[in-house]
Amino acid sequence: MRELVISGGGSKGAFAGGVSQYLMEEKGHNYDLFLGTSTGSLLVSHLALGRTHKIKNVYTSVNQDSIFDSCPFIIKKKRGVETIGINHFTVLLNFLKGHKTFGTSENLKYLIKRTFTVAEFQALKESSKEVVVTVSNLSLNQVEYKSINDFDYESFCEWIWMSCNYTPFMSLAKKDGCEYADGGIGSMVPIEEAIRRGATVVDAVILQTEVTQLNRMPSLNAFSLLTNMFAFMLDRIESQNIRIGKFVASNSGAIINFYYTPTVLTTNSLIFNQEKMTKWWEHGFNYAKYKNEEISPLETE
């Protein structure tokens, strides 16, 4: 049983799309399960349908307005490096409206429904493919995995959206009496869950370099500090997920093929730049091709 796992990583999901496109279209990998966290959750339904070109068009055409209906930061460029500054008016307005987060991401929910149709949802439900997304239940203090087989169209689109809500910069969702946030807060790389569901071979796309190659710029403001802190915590969660995944795989006889980003793509994955994301998609495709054709057919641990 072969499964595709895609980690969280915001705008870096474009790289994962390119890797997945190569594995499916050039290598001919036929996956039984597609499991995603955060940006990975946006990809997996389209990949399971084989609609790689459709989701590529989505990923290479989005911008900040595609994600945020109320963006809490402004993008600045200093010495060639993109940083974020506080949009004081937007943040104050959100607090006056009673929102619990600095910004809101309702536009992302609409984007999901526009690009993932009811007909496509039904086609997946009737297929042999299973699609699972990761969410963090803040109320119950646990990670939950939501399968397309268990929900109707509206509910599953909501779970995809919740999986991507990078609080406190994006919306805090409430469903069934619980508060939900980005799946990456609890499980950035859900390899363990893939193996628990029966995977014998896992292709895992990790939207981070294998070895730390980053010395972060000093924090310039409160938002910059928050994003640096969250990035640090998510990196630690990701490392732990990978170690646990390797341990579980070694005890169950499963094979994991890792596809890390070979270089640091961005220091802030909340910035959605169409030109860069187009390049990252091609970069991911070419990197997967290089790994499979030039080095070795598999990278296993």
mmCIF file of C-alpha atoms in Angstrom:
data_model
loop_
_atom_site.group_PDB
_atom_site.id
_atom_site.type_symbol
_atom_site.label_atom_id
_atom_site.label_comp_id
_atom_site.label_asym_id
_atom_site.label_seq_id
_atom_site.Cartn_x
_atom_site.Cartn_y
_atom_site.Cartn_z
ATOM 1 C CA MET A 1 0.000 0.000 0.000
ATOM 2 C CA ARG A 2 1.630 3.222 -1.172
ATOM 3 C CA GLU A 3 0.806 6.549 0.449
ATOM 4 C CA LEU A 4 1.734 10.177 -0.242
ATOM 5 C CA VAL A 5 2.325 12.465 2.732
ATOM 6 C CA ILE A 6 2.759 16.217 2.283
ATOM 7 C CA SER A 7 3.853 18.386 5.197
ATOM 8 C CA GLY A 8 2.727 21.888 6.052
ATOM 9 C CA GLY A 9 4.609 24.857 4.701
ATOM 10 C CA GLY A 10 2.339 27.635 3.422
ATOM 11 C CA SER A 11 3.421 29.037 0.079
ATOM 12 C CA LYS A 12 6.143 26.363 -0.127
ATOM 13 C CA GLY A 13 3.373 23.907 -1.009
ATOM 14 C CA ALA A 14 4.132 24.787 -4.626
ATOM 15 C CA PHE A 15 7.377 22.797 -4.317
ATOM 16 C CA ALA A 16 5.436 19.788 -2.998
ATOM 17 C CA GLY A 17 3.079 20.054 -5.952
ATOM 18 C CA GLY A 18 5.983 19.790 -8.360
ATOM 19 C CA VAL A 19 7.457 16.775 -6.558
ATOM 20 C CA SER A 20 4.052 15.035 -6.519
ATOM 21 C CA GLN A 21 3.470 15.745 -10.191
ATOM 22 C CA TYR A 22 6.750 14.055 -11.104
ATOM 23 C CA LEU A 23 6.122 11.035 -8.875
ATOM 24 C CA MET A 24 2.633 10.485 -10.257
ATOM 25 C CA GLU A 25 3.037 11.396 -13.927
ATOM 26 C CA GLU A 26 6.641 10.453 -14.660
ATOM 27 C CA LYS A 27 7.274 7.645 -12.164
ATOM 28 C CA GLY A 28 3.734 6.309 -12.404
ATOM 29 C CA HIS A 29 3.227 5.956 -8.652
ATOM 30 C CA ASN A 30 -0.332 4.943 -7.837
ATOM 31 C CA TYR A 31 -1.229 6.039 -4.318
ATOM 32 C CA ASP A 32 -3.939 4.468 -2.184
ATOM 33 C CA LEU A 33 -3.923 7.225 0.429
ATOM 34 C CA PHE A 34 -3.162 10.956 0.251
ATOM 35 C CA LEU A 35 -2.447 12.546 3.629
ATOM 36 C CA GLY A 36 -1.788 16.274 4.019
ATOM 37 C CA THR A 37 -1.197 18.886 6.670
ATOM 38 C CA SER A 38 -1.944 22.594 6.146
ATOM 39 C CA THR A 39 -0.813 23.449 2.598
ATOM 40 C CA GLY A 40 -0.579 19.697 1.997
ATOM 41 C CA SER A 41 -4.325 19.506 2.691
ATOM 42 C CA LEU A 42 -4.958 21.907 -0.176
ATOM 43 C CA LEU A 43 -3.012 19.679 -2.559
ATOM 44 C CA VAL A 44 -4.115 16.151 -1.739
ATOM 45 C CA SER A 45 -7.698 16.167 -3.076
ATOM 46 C CA HIS A 46 -6.595 17.419 -6.487
ATOM 47 C CA LEU A 47 -3.648 15.027 -6.585
ATOM 48 C CA ALA A 48 -5.935 12.099 -5.737
ATOM 49 C CA LEU A 49 -8.068 13.083 -8.733
ATOM 50 C CA GLY A 50 -4.977 13.306 -10.949
ATOM 51 C CA ARG A 51 -5.693 17.017 -11.539
ATOM 52 C CA THR A 52 -2.077 18.146 -11.193
ATOM 53 C CA HIS A 53 -2.319 20.835 -13.853
ATOM 54 C CA LYS A 54 -5.431 22.314 -12.267
ATOM 55 C CA ILE A 55 -3.898 22.623 -8.806
ATOM 56 C CA LYS A 56 -0.671 23.915 -10.363
ATOM 57 C CA ASN A 57 -2.656 26.765 -11.926
ATOM 58 C CA VAL A 58 -4.175 27.522 -8.526
ATOM 59 C CA TYR A 59 -0.866 27.520 -6.665
ATOM 60 C CA THR A 60 0.890 29.649 -9.268
ATOM 61 C CA SER A 61 -1.829 32.306 -9.414
ATOM 62 C CA VAL A 62 -2.725 33.013 -5.769
ATOM 63 C CA ASN A 63 -1.707 36.113 -3.848
ATOM 64 C CA GLN A 64 -2.412 37.597 -0.404
ATOM 65 C CA ASP A 65 -5.958 38.569 -1.427
ATOM 66 C CA SER A 66 -6.673 34.956 -2.433
ATOM 67 C CA ILE A 67 -6.033 33.864 1.168
ATOM 68 C CA PHE A 68 -6.945 36.776 3.434
ATOM 69 C CA ASP A 69 -10.134 38.813 3.545
ATOM 70 C CA SER A 70 -8.427 40.722 6.349
ATOM 71 C CA CYS A 71 -4.626 40.558 6.136
ATOM 72 C CA PRO A 72 -2.972 41.573 9.422
ATOM 73 C CA PHE A 73 0.423 42.452 7.987
ATOM 74 C CA ILE A 74 2.069 44.390 5.230
ATOM 75 C CA ILE A 75 4.992 43.072 3.218
ATOM 76 C CA LYS A 76 8.195 45.066 3.224
ATOM 77 C CA LYS A 77 11.398 44.506 1.314
ATOM 78 C CA LYS A 78 14.672 45.444 2.953
ATOM 79 C CA ARG A 79 18.054 44.625 1.431
ATOM 80 C CA GLY A 80 16.420 42.115 -0.888
ATOM 81 C CA VAL A 81 14.702 40.256 1.957
ATOM 82 C CA GLU A 82 10.930 40.229 2.343
ATOM 83 C CA THR A 83 9.701 40.867 5.877
ATOM 84 C CA ILE A 84 6.307 41.583 7.401
ATOM 85 C CA GLY A 85 5.166 44.606 9.341
ATOM 86 C CA ILE A 86 2.001 45.081 11.379
ATOM 87 C CA ASN A 87 -1.057 46.466 9.610
ATOM 88 C CA HIS A 88 -2.204 48.347 12.693
ATOM 89 C CA PHE A 89 -5.527 49.488 11.238
ATOM 90 C CA THR A 90 -6.568 45.956 10.169
ATOM 91 C CA VAL A 91 -5.517 44.378 13.465
ATOM 92 C CA LEU A 92 -7.378 47.027 15.491
ATOM 93 C CA LEU A 93 -10.460 46.623 13.301
ATOM 94 C CA ASN A 94 -10.440 42.846 13.805
ATOM 95 C CA PHE A 95 -10.284 43.259 17.577
ATOM 96 C CA LEU A 96 -13.121 45.800 17.488
ATOM 97 C CA LYS A 97 -15.191 43.269 15.523
ATOM 98 C CA GLY A 98 -14.586 40.704 18.264
ATOM 99 C CA HIS A 99 -12.263 38.435 16.288
ATOM 100 C CA LYS A 100 -9.801 36.369 18.323
ATOM 101 C CA THR A 101 -7.055 36.548 15.685
ATOM 102 C CA PHE A 102 -5.053 39.351 14.076
ATOM 103 C CA GLY A 103 -6.377 38.504 10.601
ATOM 104 C CA THR A 104 -9.049 36.367 8.945
ATOM 105 C CA SER A 105 -8.856 33.939 6.032
ATOM 106 C CA GLU A 106 -12.423 33.567 4.754
ATOM 107 C CA ASN A 107 -11.164 34.103 1.198
ATOM 108 C CA LEU A 108 -9.227 30.845 1.441
ATOM 109 C CA LYS A 109 -12.448 28.979 2.267
ATOM 110 C CA TYR A 110 -14.095 30.434 -0.833
ATOM 111 C CA LEU A 111 -11.030 29.538 -2.918
ATOM 112 C CA ILE A 112 -11.217 25.919 -1.739
ATOM 113 C CA LYS A 113 -14.882 25.645 -2.739
ATOM 114 C CA ARG A 114 -14.302 27.326 -6.113
ATOM 115 C CA THR A 115 -11.462 24.999 -7.045
ATOM 116 C CA PHE A 116 -12.694 21.747 -5.468
ATOM 117 C CA THR A 117 -16.194 21.154 -6.796
ATOM 118 C CA VAL A 118 -19.044 18.976 -5.552
ATOM 119 C CA ALA A 119 -18.639 16.749 -8.626
ATOM 120 C CA GLU A 120 -14.945 16.237 -7.860
ATOM 121 C CA PHE A 121 -15.774 15.463 -4.241
ATOM 122 C CA GLN A 122 -18.290 12.813 -5.318
ATOM 123 C CA ALA A 123 -15.802 11.325 -7.790
ATOM 124 C CA LEU A 124 -13.289 10.908 -4.968
ATOM 125 C CA LYS A 125 -15.880 9.417 -2.619
ATOM 126 C CA GLU A 126 -16.737 6.805 -5.248
ATOM 127 C CA SER A 127 -13.099 5.984 -6.019
ATOM 128 C CA SER A 128 -10.737 3.663 -4.172
ATOM 129 C CA LYS A 129 -8.568 6.604 -3.092
ATOM 130 C CA GLU A 130 -8.692 7.931 0.443
ATOM 131 C CA VAL A 131 -7.902 11.567 1.213
ATOM 132 C CA VAL A 132 -7.115 12.607 4.791
ATOM 133 C CA VAL A 133 -6.355 16.057 6.227
ATOM 134 C CA THR A 134 -4.826 16.979 9.575
ATOM 135 C CA VAL A 135 -6.362 19.456 12.032
ATOM 136 C CA SER A 136 -5.448 20.592 15.549
ATOM 137 C CA ASN A 137 -8.279 20.532 18.084
ATOM 138 C CA LEU A 138 -7.286 23.243 20.554
ATOM 139 C CA SER A 139 -10.253 22.592 22.843
ATOM 140 C CA LEU A 140 -9.487 18.894 23.346
ATOM 141 C CA ASN A 141 -5.717 19.354 23.027
ATOM 142 C CA GLN A 142 -5.325 16.700 20.327
ATOM 143 C CA VAL A 143 -4.531 16.130 16.666
ATOM 144 C CA GLU A 144 -7.352 14.780 14.494
ATOM 145 C CA TYR A 145 -7.289 13.232 11.022
ATOM 146 C CA LYS A 146 -10.356 13.817 8.870
ATOM 147 C CA SER A 147 -11.052 11.354 6.031
ATOM 148 C CA ILE A 148 -13.121 12.309 3.000
ATOM 149 C CA ASN A 149 -15.029 9.048 3.508
ATOM 150 C CA ASP A 150 -16.575 10.324 6.740
ATOM 151 C CA PHE A 151 -18.009 13.702 5.694
ATOM 152 C CA ASP A 152 -20.206 15.493 3.189
ATOM 153 C CA TYR A 153 -18.872 18.130 0.788
ATOM 154 C CA GLU A 154 -19.423 21.195 2.981
ATOM 155 C CA SER A 155 -17.871 19.620 6.060
ATOM 156 C CA PHE A 156 -14.814 18.276 4.257
ATOM 157 C CA CYS A 157 -14.125 21.659 2.647
ATOM 158 C CA GLU A 158 -14.287 23.172 6.124
ATOM 159 C CA TRP A 159 -11.773 20.629 7.437
ATOM 160 C CA ILE A 160 -9.387 21.465 4.592
ATOM 161 C CA TRP A 161 -9.748 25.144 5.450
ATOM 162 C CA MET A 162 -9.199 24.547 9.162
ATOM 163 C CA SER A 163 -6.090 22.512 8.443
ATOM 164 C CA CYS A 164 -4.572 25.598 6.787
ATOM 165 C CA ASN A 165 -5.509 28.287 9.325
ATOM 166 C CA TYR A 166 -2.181 29.464 10.710
ATOM 167 C CA THR A 167 -3.448 31.155 13.868
ATOM 168 C CA PRO A 168 -3.194 33.820 15.214
ATOM 169 C CA PHE A 169 -2.593 35.346 11.763
ATOM 170 C CA MET A 170 -5.517 33.513 10.133
ATOM 171 C CA SER A 171 -9.012 32.571 11.272
ATOM 172 C CA LEU A 172 -9.732 30.488 14.348
ATOM 173 C CA ALA A 173 -12.490 28.067 13.355
ATOM 174 C CA LYS A 174 -15.158 26.583 15.604
ATOM 175 C CA LYS A 175 -16.938 23.317 14.777
ATOM 176 C CA ASP A 176 -18.894 20.862 16.911
ATOM 177 C CA GLY A 177 -18.216 23.012 19.971
ATOM 178 C CA CYS A 178 -14.422 22.905 19.551
ATOM 179 C CA GLU A 179 -11.849 25.412 18.317
ATOM 180 C CA TYR A 180 -9.627 24.245 15.472
ATOM 181 C CA ALA A 181 -6.374 25.559 14.014
ATOM 182 C CA ASP A 182 -3.624 24.616 11.568
ATOM 183 C CA GLY A 183 -2.855 20.904 11.578
ATOM 184 C CA GLY A 184 0.864 21.655 11.660
ATOM 185 C CA ILE A 185 0.608 22.888 15.236
ATOM 186 C CA GLY A 186 0.171 19.254 16.268
ATOM 187 C CA SER A 187 1.428 17.126 13.383
ATOM 188 C CA MET A 188 3.532 18.785 10.722
ATOM 189 C CA VAL A 189 4.507 15.544 8.947
ATOM 190 C CA PRO A 190 1.911 12.806 9.661
ATOM 191 C CA ILE A 191 4.054 9.820 8.650
ATOM 192 C CA GLU A 192 3.068 7.887 11.760
ATOM 193 C CA GLU A 193 -0.623 8.207 10.842
ATOM 194 C CA ALA A 194 0.080 7.014 7.289
ATOM 195 C CA ILE A 195 1.753 3.856 8.593
ATOM 196 C CA ARG A 196 -1.009 3.347 11.151
ATOM 197 C CA ARG A 197 -3.454 3.334 8.240
ATOM 198 C CA GLY A 198 -1.544 0.516 6.564
ATOM 199 C CA ALA A 199 1.158 2.120 4.436
ATOM 200 C CA THR A 200 4.044 -0.113 3.398
ATOM 201 C CA VAL A 201 5.691 2.567 1.238
ATOM 202 C CA VAL A 202 5.449 6.271 2.098
ATOM 203 C CA ASP A 203 6.589 9.087 -0.161
ATOM 204 C CA ALA A 204 6.962 12.038 2.220
ATOM 205 C CA VAL A 205 7.429 15.571 0.912
ATOM 206 C CA ILE A 206 9.020 17.717 3.625
ATOM 207 C CA LEU A 207 8.843 21.459 2.982
ATOM 208 C CA GLN A 208 12.055 22.144 4.850
ATOM 209 C CA THR A 209 15.715 21.433 4.285
ATOM 210 C CA GLU A 210 17.078 18.199 5.737
ATOM 211 C CA VAL A 211 19.894 20.043 7.512
ATOM 212 C CA THR A 212 19.364 23.478 9.057
ATOM 213 C CA GLN A 213 20.634 26.088 6.622
ATOM 214 C CA LEU A 214 19.030 29.164 8.106
ATOM 215 C CA ASN A 215 20.187 31.911 10.434
ATOM 216 C CA ARG A 216 17.083 34.047 10.915
ATOM 217 C CA MET A 217 17.209 37.811 10.650
ATOM 218 C CA PRO A 218 16.695 39.696 13.946
ATOM 219 C CA SER A 219 13.054 40.336 14.778
ATOM 220 C CA LEU A 220 12.002 43.779 13.555
ATOM 221 C CA ASN A 221 8.593 44.021 15.232
ATOM 222 C CA ALA A 222 6.065 42.040 17.261
ATOM 223 C CA PHE A 223 4.751 40.167 14.187
ATOM 224 C CA SER A 224 8.243 39.355 13.021
ATOM 225 C CA LEU A 225 9.015 37.955 16.469
ATOM 226 C CA LEU A 226 5.800 35.904 16.480
ATOM 227 C CA THR A 227 6.467 34.398 13.052
ATOM 228 C CA ASN A 228 10.038 33.554 14.064
ATOM 229 C CA MET A 229 8.807 31.876 17.257
ATOM 230 C CA PHE A 230 6.130 29.894 15.440
ATOM 231 C CA ALA A 231 8.598 28.870 12.744
ATOM 232 C CA PHE A 232 10.981 27.629 15.423
ATOM 233 C CA MET A 233 8.256 25.602 17.164
ATOM 234 C CA LEU A 234 6.980 24.113 13.910
ATOM 235 C CA ASP A 235 10.522 23.121 12.938
ATOM 236 C CA ARG A 236 10.854 21.255 16.251
ATOM 237 C CA ILE A 237 7.472 19.550 15.738
ATOM 238 C CA GLU A 238 8.487 18.577 12.215
ATOM 239 C CA SER A 239 11.768 17.058 13.386
ATOM 240 C CA GLN A 240 9.950 15.088 16.075
ATOM 241 C CA ASN A 241 7.341 13.839 13.572
ATOM 242 C CA ILE A 242 10.096 12.609 11.260
ATOM 243 C CA ARG A 243 11.968 10.813 14.051
ATOM 244 C CA ILE A 244 8.778 9.118 15.234
ATOM 245 C CA GLY A 245 7.880 8.233 11.651
ATOM 246 C CA LYS A 246 11.256 6.584 11.096
ATOM 247 C CA PHE A 247 10.930 4.638 14.339
ATOM 248 C CA VAL A 248 7.419 3.396 13.512
ATOM 249 C CA ALA A 249 8.511 2.500 9.975
ATOM 250 C CA SER A 250 11.479 0.484 11.203
ATOM 251 C CA ASN A 251 9.227 -1.508 13.536
ATOM 252 C CA SER A 252 6.559 -2.160 10.921
ATOM 253 C CA GLY A 253 8.823 -2.854 7.957
ATOM 254 C CA ALA A 254 7.570 0.188 6.015
ATOM 255 C CA ILE A 255 9.775 2.174 3.619
ATOM 256 C CA ILE A 256 9.898 5.975 3.694
ATOM 257 C CA ASN A 257 11.171 7.978 0.723
ATOM 258 C CA PHE A 258 11.956 11.536 1.802
ATOM 259 C CA TYR A 259 11.838 14.568 -0.477
ATOM 260 C CA TYR A 260 13.202 17.599 1.374
ATOM 261 C CA THR A 261 13.629 21.027 -0.169
ATOM 262 C CA PRO A 262 17.314 21.181 -1.213
ATOM 263 C CA THR A 263 17.546 24.894 -0.349
ATOM 264 C CA VAL A 264 15.699 27.386 1.847
ATOM 265 C CA LEU A 265 12.787 28.562 -0.316
ATOM 266 C CA THR A 266 11.562 31.381 1.908
ATOM 267 C CA THR A 267 11.875 32.671 5.471
ATOM 268 C CA ASN A 268 8.158 33.532 5.622
ATOM 269 C CA SER A 269 5.697 31.077 4.115
ATOM 270 C CA LEU A 270 2.760 33.465 4.711
ATOM 271 C CA ILE A 271 3.941 35.569 1.764
ATOM 272 C CA PHE A 272 2.302 34.323 -1.439
ATOM 273 C CA ASN A 273 4.296 35.471 -4.447
ATOM 274 C CA GLN A 274 3.034 34.179 -7.797
ATOM 275 C CA GLU A 275 6.387 34.391 -9.580
ATOM 276 C CA LYS A 276 8.280 32.600 -6.820
ATOM 277 C CA MET A 277 5.637 29.892 -6.395
ATOM 278 C CA THR A 278 5.722 29.174 -10.126
ATOM 279 C CA LYS A 279 9.478 28.665 -9.876
ATOM 280 C CA TRP A 280 9.120 26.487 -6.781
ATOM 281 C CA TRP A 281 6.682 24.170 -8.568
ATOM 282 C CA GLU A 282 9.165 23.642 -11.405
ATOM 283 C CA HIS A 283 11.974 23.334 -8.885
ATOM 284 C CA GLY A 284 10.088 20.567 -7.061
ATOM 285 C CA PHE A 285 9.440 18.671 -10.302
ATOM 286 C CA ASN A 286 13.087 18.900 -11.395
ATOM 287 C CA TYR A 287 14.404 18.005 -7.940
ATOM 288 C CA ALA A 288 12.277 14.837 -7.783
ATOM 289 C CA LYS A 289 13.481 13.945 -11.262
ATOM 290 C CA TYR A 290 17.107 14.470 -10.218
ATOM 291 C CA LYS A 291 16.711 12.339 -7.085
ATOM 292 C CA ASN A 292 15.088 9.475 -8.939
ATOM 293 C CA GLU A 293 17.099 9.468 -12.146
ATOM 294 C CA GLU A 294 20.527 10.734 -11.197
ATOM 295 C CA ILE A 295 21.133 9.562 -7.648
ATOM 296 C CA SER A 296 19.032 6.556 -6.724
ATOM 297 C CA PRO A 297 15.509 5.272 -7.220
ATOM 298 C CA LEU A 298 14.704 5.600 -3.538
ATOM 299 C CA GLU A 299 15.919 7.408 -0.502
ATOM 300 C CA THR A 300 15.013 5.248 2.440
ATOM 301 C CA GLU A 301 15.475 5.349 6.144
#
